[in-house]
Amino acid sequence: MAELIDPWASFSLDYDKLVNHFGIGKISDILKDIENPQKLMKRGVIFGHREFDEINKLINQNKDFAVVTGMMPSGQMHIGHKMVVDQLLWYQEKGAMLSLPIADLESYAARGMSFEKAKEIAVDEYLTNWIALGLDLERDNVNVYLQSQNPELQKLAFRASNKTNFSQLKSIYGFTPSTNIAHIQSPLMQVADILLPQTEEFGGPKKVVVPVGIDQDPHIRLTRDIAHKLNEELGFLTPASTYHRFLTGLSGDKMSSSKPNTAIYLNDDSKVAAKKVKSAKTGGRESLKEQQELGGEVDQCVVYELLLYHLMDDEKELEKIRNSCLNGTLRCGDCKALASELMEKFFDELKDKQIEAREIAKTLI
Ligand code: SF4
């Protein structure tokens, strides 16, 4: 029997095992067909997909498709979240409609967050930084909304709930008879979020892609099943998805908004962000002598991950660092100093853009 992935709990790092368990396709198998692939696809950070080949065909034919990615406003936005924004930038360049739900109903159900506070966090943390990172959220084909203020979404969630039952939700999420009903409802809101771009209001049925971490796959599987069942009634198509690796936290655990020692927050000061890089766990050996003899453990290194995911665009430079780490000629101190300098520069540029971005963000919801 396939194991459960609980989207509200911790996560597994065995990506290959999960791909095999859940029948997810490998991005590496279709990479050659993608024109100018997104950096994270080339680097294997986006490792899996369901039906992304269909989306790729639409991109190549200049046809309509939509991208959905939600945010649950529960805390500060950290640098790991930037990964999704980088993907959205790529899709926006390819002409996609962007549908960006703010899951305030989910944060109410899962975290007890008031709607007012959720809206404040969505504006200050998420929308401001999404704009500062380069997304144009004022385009006509961008839809940003709060779940609690979208009657169409609620209607769609109700229709979706008519196509599932407790047994199915229990088998996907592991719900028990004592699970709170709001908690049971929240995946159905997410199903509706993913299906919303296919409604008449947005031009009718179309292919949608959802870029997510593997922990969100239960929602994708449920949505695909319900979309299939709604096909006859509403003509909906099954949504596609891509799966990316998580950015490891500074201490070596998952990066989490609620654990300050694991995360670099996008609202951190640039000097603080640079200092945090220096505190990150590396794949360095116990002693310099050992490092020179054995080389560093580059794939266990948080500093290298920061370079790979966010700080270094130049493939050759990155490869040089990887090789010098592996052959023991690069010292962790020098490597950290470089990453820290790049992080400070990135944050200095981000700070300049955040002020104007915040003003735009306030007008969106
Ligand atoms: Fe990490 Fe750099 Fe040390 Fe290698 S040299 S383990 S990449 S910090």
Coordinates of C-alpha atoms and ligand atoms in Angstrom, one line a residue:
M1 CA 0.0 0.0 0.0
A2 CA 1.3 3.5 -0.8
E3 CA 2.4 5.5 2.2
L4 CA 0.6 8.7 3.2
I5 CA 2.2 12.1 2.8
D6 CA 0.8 14.4 5.3
P7 CA 0.9 18.0 3.9
W8 CA 0.6 19.4 7.4
A9 CA 3.4 17.4 9.0
S10 CA 7.1 17.0 8.5
F11 CA 8.5 15.8 5.2
S12 CA 10.5 12.9 3.8
L13 CA 13.7 13.5 1.9
D14 CA 13.7 10.3 -0.1
Y15 CA 12.6 11.9 -3.4
D16 CA 13.3 8.8 -5.5
K17 CA 11.2 6.6 -3.2
L18 CA 8.3 9.1 -3.4
V19 CA 8.5 9.4 -7.2
N20 CA 8.2 5.6 -7.4
H21 CA 5.5 5.3 -4.9
F22 CA 3.2 7.9 -6.4
G23 CA 3.9 7.4 -10.1
I24 CA 5.4 10.9 -10.6
G25 CA 7.3 11.5 -13.9
K26 CA 10.9 12.6 -13.9
I27 CA 11.7 16.1 -15.2
S28 CA 15.1 14.8 -16.4
D29 CA 13.2 12.5 -18.9
I30 CA 11.6 15.5 -20.6
L31 CA 14.1 18.2 -20.1
K32 CA 15.4 18.0 -23.7
D33 CA 11.9 19.0 -24.9
I34 CA 11.7 22.1 -22.8
E35 CA 12.8 25.3 -24.6
N36 CA 15.0 27.4 -22.3
P37 CA 14.1 25.4 -19.2
Q38 CA 13.8 27.2 -15.9
K39 CA 17.2 27.2 -13.9
L40 CA 15.8 24.9 -11.2
M41 CA 14.7 22.4 -13.8
K42 CA 18.2 22.2 -15.3
R43 CA 19.7 21.8 -11.8
G44 CA 17.4 19.0 -10.7
V45 CA 15.8 21.1 -8.0
I46 CA 12.5 20.6 -9.8
F47 CA 12.7 16.9 -10.1
G48 CA 9.2 15.5 -10.8
H49 CA 6.0 16.3 -12.6
R50 CA 2.5 15.1 -13.6
E51 CA 1.6 16.0 -17.2
F52 CA 4.1 18.8 -17.4
D53 CA 4.7 17.6 -21.0
E54 CA 1.2 18.7 -21.8
I55 CA 1.9 22.2 -20.4
N56 CA 5.2 22.3 -22.4
K57 CA 3.3 21.6 -25.6
L58 CA 0.9 24.5 -24.9
I59 CA 3.9 26.8 -24.2
N60 CA 5.5 25.8 -27.5
Q61 CA 2.3 26.4 -29.3
N62 CA 1.7 29.8 -27.6
K63 CA -1.7 28.5 -26.3
D64 CA -3.5 29.4 -23.1
F65 CA -2.7 27.8 -19.8
A66 CA -2.7 28.9 -16.2
V67 CA -0.4 28.5 -13.2
V68 CA -1.8 28.2 -9.7
T69 CA 0.2 28.6 -6.5
G70 CA -1.3 29.5 -3.2
M71 CA 0.2 30.9 0.0
M72 CA -1.0 30.1 3.4
P73 CA -0.4 33.3 5.4
S74 CA 1.0 32.0 8.7
G75 CA 4.3 33.6 9.2
Q76 CA 7.3 35.3 7.6
M77 CA 8.3 34.6 4.0
H78 CA 11.7 33.0 3.9
I79 CA 14.2 32.5 1.1
G80 CA 13.0 28.9 0.5
H81 CA 9.7 30.4 -0.7
K82 CA 11.5 32.4 -3.4
M83 CA 11.8 29.2 -5.4
V84 CA 8.1 29.3 -6.3
V85 CA 8.4 33.0 -7.2
D86 CA 11.3 32.1 -9.6
Q87 CA 9.1 29.5 -11.2
L88 CA 6.2 32.0 -11.5
L89 CA 8.5 34.5 -13.2
W90 CA 9.4 31.9 -15.8
Y91 CA 5.8 31.1 -16.4
Q92 CA 4.8 34.7 -16.6
E93 CA 7.5 35.2 -19.3
K94 CA 5.8 32.3 -21.2
G95 CA 2.5 34.1 -21.1
A96 CA 0.7 32.1 -18.5
M97 CA -2.3 33.3 -16.6
L98 CA -1.4 33.4 -12.9
S99 CA -4.0 32.5 -10.2
L100 CA -2.7 33.2 -6.7
P101 CA -5.0 32.3 -3.9
I102 CA -4.3 33.5 -0.4
A103 CA -5.4 30.6 1.8
D104 CA -6.8 32.5 4.8
L105 CA -9.5 29.8 5.4
E106 CA -6.7 27.2 5.7
S107 CA -4.7 29.4 8.1
Y108 CA -7.8 29.9 10.1
A109 CA -8.5 26.1 10.2
A110 CA -4.9 24.9 10.7
R111 CA -3.3 27.7 12.7
G112 CA -6.3 29.6 14.3
M113 CA -5.2 32.8 12.4
S114 CA -7.8 35.6 12.2
F115 CA -8.8 36.7 8.7
E116 CA -7.6 40.3 9.5
K117 CA -4.1 39.1 10.5
A118 CA -3.9 36.7 7.6
K119 CA -4.6 39.6 5.2
E120 CA -2.0 41.7 6.8
I121 CA 0.7 38.9 6.5
A122 CA -0.3 38.2 2.9
V123 CA 0.3 41.9 2.0
D124 CA 3.4 42.6 4.1
E125 CA 5.2 39.3 3.7
Y126 CA 4.0 37.6 0.5
L127 CA 2.6 40.0 -2.0
T128 CA 5.3 42.7 -1.2
N129 CA 8.1 40.2 -1.7
W130 CA 6.6 38.6 -4.8
I131 CA 6.5 42.0 -6.5
A132 CA 9.9 43.0 -5.2
L133 CA 11.3 39.7 -6.6
G134 CA 10.0 40.8 -10.1
L135 CA 6.5 39.5 -10.5
D136 CA 4.0 41.8 -12.2
L137 CA 0.8 41.2 -10.3
E138 CA -1.0 44.1 -11.9
R139 CA -1.4 42.4 -15.3
D140 CA -4.9 41.6 -16.5
N141 CA -4.1 37.9 -16.6
V142 CA -3.2 37.8 -12.9
N143 CA -5.8 36.9 -10.3
V144 CA -4.9 37.4 -6.6
Y145 CA -7.6 36.8 -4.1
L146 CA -8.4 35.9 -0.5
Q147 CA -10.3 32.5 -0.2
S148 CA -12.7 34.0 2.4
Q149 CA -13.8 36.8 0.0
N150 CA -14.4 34.7 -3.1
P151 CA -18.0 33.5 -3.4
E152 CA -17.3 31.8 -6.8
L153 CA -14.5 29.8 -5.1
Q154 CA -16.8 28.7 -2.3
K155 CA -19.4 27.6 -4.8
L156 CA -16.8 25.6 -6.7
A157 CA -15.5 24.0 -3.4
F158 CA -19.1 22.9 -2.7
R159 CA -19.4 21.3 -6.1
A160 CA -16.0 19.6 -5.5
S161 CA -17.1 18.3 -2.2
N162 CA -20.0 16.6 -3.9
K163 CA -17.5 14.5 -5.9
T164 CA -15.7 13.0 -2.9
N165 CA -16.4 11.4 0.4
F166 CA -14.9 10.9 3.9
S167 CA -13.4 7.5 2.9
Q168 CA -11.4 9.1 0.1
L169 CA -10.2 12.0 2.2
K170 CA -9.3 9.6 5.0
S171 CA -7.2 7.4 2.6
I172 CA -5.4 10.5 1.2
Y173 CA -4.8 12.5 4.4
G174 CA -5.2 10.0 7.2
F175 CA -8.2 11.9 8.7
T176 CA -9.8 10.3 11.7
P177 CA -13.4 10.6 13.1
S178 CA -12.0 13.3 15.5
T179 CA -10.6 15.5 12.8
N180 CA -12.0 19.0 12.9
I181 CA -14.5 19.6 10.1
A182 CA -12.8 22.8 9.0
H183 CA -9.6 20.8 8.6
I184 CA -11.5 18.4 6.4
Q185 CA -12.9 21.2 4.4
S186 CA -9.6 23.0 3.7
P187 CA -8.3 20.6 1.1
L188 CA -11.6 21.1 -0.8
M189 CA -10.9 24.8 -0.8
Q190 CA -7.5 24.1 -2.3
V191 CA -9.1 21.8 -4.9
A192 CA -11.4 24.8 -5.9
D193 CA -8.3 27.1 -6.0
I194 CA -6.6 24.9 -8.5
L195 CA -9.8 24.5 -10.6
L196 CA -10.9 28.1 -10.5
P197 CA -9.0 29.3 -13.7
Q198 CA -11.1 26.8 -15.7
T199 CA -14.4 28.5 -14.8
E200 CA -16.3 30.6 -17.3
E201 CA -15.2 33.8 -15.5
F202 CA -11.6 33.0 -16.7
G203 CA -12.4 31.8 -20.2
G204 CA -13.5 28.2 -19.5
P205 CA -11.6 24.9 -19.3
K206 CA -7.9 25.0 -19.7
K207 CA -4.8 23.2 -18.6
V208 CA -3.4 24.4 -15.2
V209 CA 0.0 23.6 -13.7
V210 CA 0.7 23.8 -10.0
P211 CA 4.4 24.0 -8.9
V212 CA 4.6 22.5 -5.4
G213 CA 6.8 20.7 -2.9
I214 CA 6.2 16.9 -2.7
D215 CA 4.3 17.3 0.6
Q216 CA 1.5 19.0 -1.4
D217 CA 1.0 16.0 -3.7
P218 CA -2.1 14.7 -1.7
H219 CA -3.9 17.9 -2.8
I220 CA -2.8 17.4 -6.4
R221 CA -4.0 13.8 -6.5
L222 CA -7.4 14.7 -5.0
T223 CA -7.8 17.6 -7.4
R224 CA -7.0 15.5 -10.4
D225 CA -9.6 12.9 -9.3
I226 CA -12.3 15.5 -8.7
A227 CA -11.4 17.4 -12.0
H228 CA -11.9 14.1 -13.8
K229 CA -15.3 13.6 -12.1
L230 CA -16.3 17.2 -13.0
N231 CA -15.3 16.8 -16.6
E232 CA -18.7 15.8 -17.8
E233 CA -20.5 18.5 -15.9
L234 CA -18.1 21.4 -16.4
G235 CA -15.6 20.2 -19.0
F236 CA -12.7 20.5 -16.5
L237 CA -9.3 19.1 -17.4
T238 CA -7.0 17.4 -14.9
P239 CA -4.3 19.8 -13.6
A240 CA -0.6 19.2 -14.1
S241 CA 2.0 19.7 -11.4
T242 CA 5.7 20.0 -10.9
Y243 CA 7.6 19.0 -7.7
H244 CA 10.6 20.7 -6.3
R245 CA 13.0 19.8 -3.5
F246 CA 12.9 21.7 -0.2
L247 CA 15.6 24.1 0.7
T248 CA 17.3 22.7 3.8
G249 CA 17.2 25.0 6.8
L250 CA 20.4 26.6 8.1
S251 CA 20.7 24.1 10.9
G252 CA 20.2 21.1 8.5
D253 CA 16.5 20.6 9.2
K254 CA 13.6 21.8 7.0
M255 CA 13.6 25.6 6.6
S256 CA 10.5 26.8 8.5
S257 CA 8.9 30.2 9.0
S258 CA 8.3 29.3 12.7
K259 CA 11.9 28.3 13.4
P260 CA 14.2 31.4 13.3
N261 CA 17.4 29.4 13.6
T262 CA 16.5 27.6 10.3
A263 CA 15.5 30.4 8.1
I264 CA 16.6 33.6 6.3
Y265 CA 13.5 35.8 6.2
L266 CA 13.0 38.0 3.2
N267 CA 12.3 40.9 5.5
D268 CA 15.6 40.4 7.3
D269 CA 18.2 43.2 7.1
S270 CA 20.9 42.4 4.6
K271 CA 23.6 42.2 7.2
V272 CA 21.5 39.8 9.3
A273 CA 20.9 37.6 6.2
A274 CA 24.7 37.6 5.4
K275 CA 25.5 36.7 9.0
K276 CA 23.0 33.8 8.9
V277 CA 24.7 32.3 5.9
K278 CA 27.9 32.2 8.0
S279 CA 26.0 30.2 10.6
A280 CA 24.8 27.6 8.1
K281 CA 25.7 23.9 8.4
T282 CA 28.2 22.9 5.8
G283 CA 29.4 19.6 4.4
G284 CA 32.9 20.4 5.5
R285 CA 35.1 17.8 7.3
E286 CA 36.3 17.8 10.9
S287 CA 39.7 19.3 10.1
L288 CA 41.3 21.1 7.2
K289 CA 43.7 18.2 6.6
E290 CA 40.7 15.8 6.3
Q291 CA 38.9 18.3 4.0
Q292 CA 42.0 18.4 1.7
E293 CA 42.3 14.6 1.7
L294 CA 38.6 13.6 1.3
G295 CA 37.0 16.8 -0.1
G296 CA 33.8 18.3 1.2
E297 CA 30.4 16.6 1.2
V298 CA 28.9 19.1 -1.2
D299 CA 25.5 17.4 -1.4
Q300 CA 25.1 17.7 2.4
C301 CA 26.0 21.3 2.5
V302 CA 23.4 24.1 3.1
V303 CA 25.8 26.8 1.8
Y304 CA 26.1 25.0 -1.5
E305 CA 22.3 24.6 -1.7
L306 CA 21.9 28.4 -1.2
L307 CA 24.3 28.9 -4.2
L308 CA 22.5 26.3 -6.2
Y309 CA 19.0 27.4 -5.6
H310 CA 19.3 31.1 -5.3
L311 CA 22.7 32.9 -5.3
M312 CA 24.6 31.7 -8.4
D313 CA 23.2 31.9 -11.9
D314 CA 26.4 31.1 -13.7
E315 CA 26.6 27.4 -14.4
K316 CA 30.3 27.3 -14.9
E317 CA 31.1 29.2 -11.7
L318 CA 28.8 26.9 -9.8
E319 CA 30.5 23.8 -11.3
K320 CA 33.9 25.2 -10.3
I321 CA 32.8 25.5 -6.7
R322 CA 31.3 22.1 -6.7
N323 CA 34.5 20.5 -8.1
S324 CA 36.8 22.5 -5.8
C325 CA 34.8 21.4 -2.9
L326 CA 34.9 17.8 -3.9
N327 CA 38.6 17.8 -4.6
G328 CA 39.4 19.5 -1.3
T329 CA 40.9 22.7 -2.6
L330 CA 38.1 25.0 -1.4
R331 CA 37.9 25.8 2.2
C332 CA 34.5 26.2 3.8
G333 CA 35.4 29.6 5.3
D334 CA 36.2 31.0 1.9
C335 CA 33.1 29.4 0.4
K336 CA 30.9 30.8 3.2
A337 CA 32.4 34.3 2.8
L338 CA 31.5 34.2 -1.0
A339 CA 27.9 33.0 -0.3
S340 CA 27.5 35.5 2.5
E341 CA 28.6 38.4 0.2
L342 CA 26.2 37.3 -2.6
M343 CA 23.4 37.1 0.0
E344 CA 24.0 40.6 1.3
K345 CA 24.0 42.0 -2.3
F346 CA 20.8 40.1 -3.1
F347 CA 19.1 41.5 0.1
D348 CA 20.4 45.1 -0.5
E349 CA 18.7 45.0 -4.0
L350 CA 15.6 43.5 -2.6
K351 CA 15.3 46.1 0.2
D352 CA 15.3 48.9 -2.4
K353 CA 12.4 47.3 -4.3
Q354 CA 10.3 46.3 -1.2
I355 CA 9.2 49.9 -0.4
E356 CA 7.5 50.5 -3.7
A357 CA 6.3 46.9 -3.9
R358 CA 4.5 47.3 -0.5
E359 CA 2.4 50.2 -1.9
I360 CA 1.3 48.1 -4.9
A361 CA 0.6 45.0 -2.7
K362 CA -1.8 47.0 -0.6
T363 CA -4.0 47.7 -3.6
L364 CA -4.3 44.0 -4.7
I365 CA -6.6 42.5 -2.1
Ligands
SF4_1 FE1 30.0 23.5 1.5 FE2 31.7 25.1 0.3 FE3 32.4 23.7 2.5 FE4 32.1 22.5 0.1 S1 33.6 24.0 0.6 S2 31.3 21.8 2.1 S3 30.4 23.7 -0.7 S4 30.9 25.3 2.4

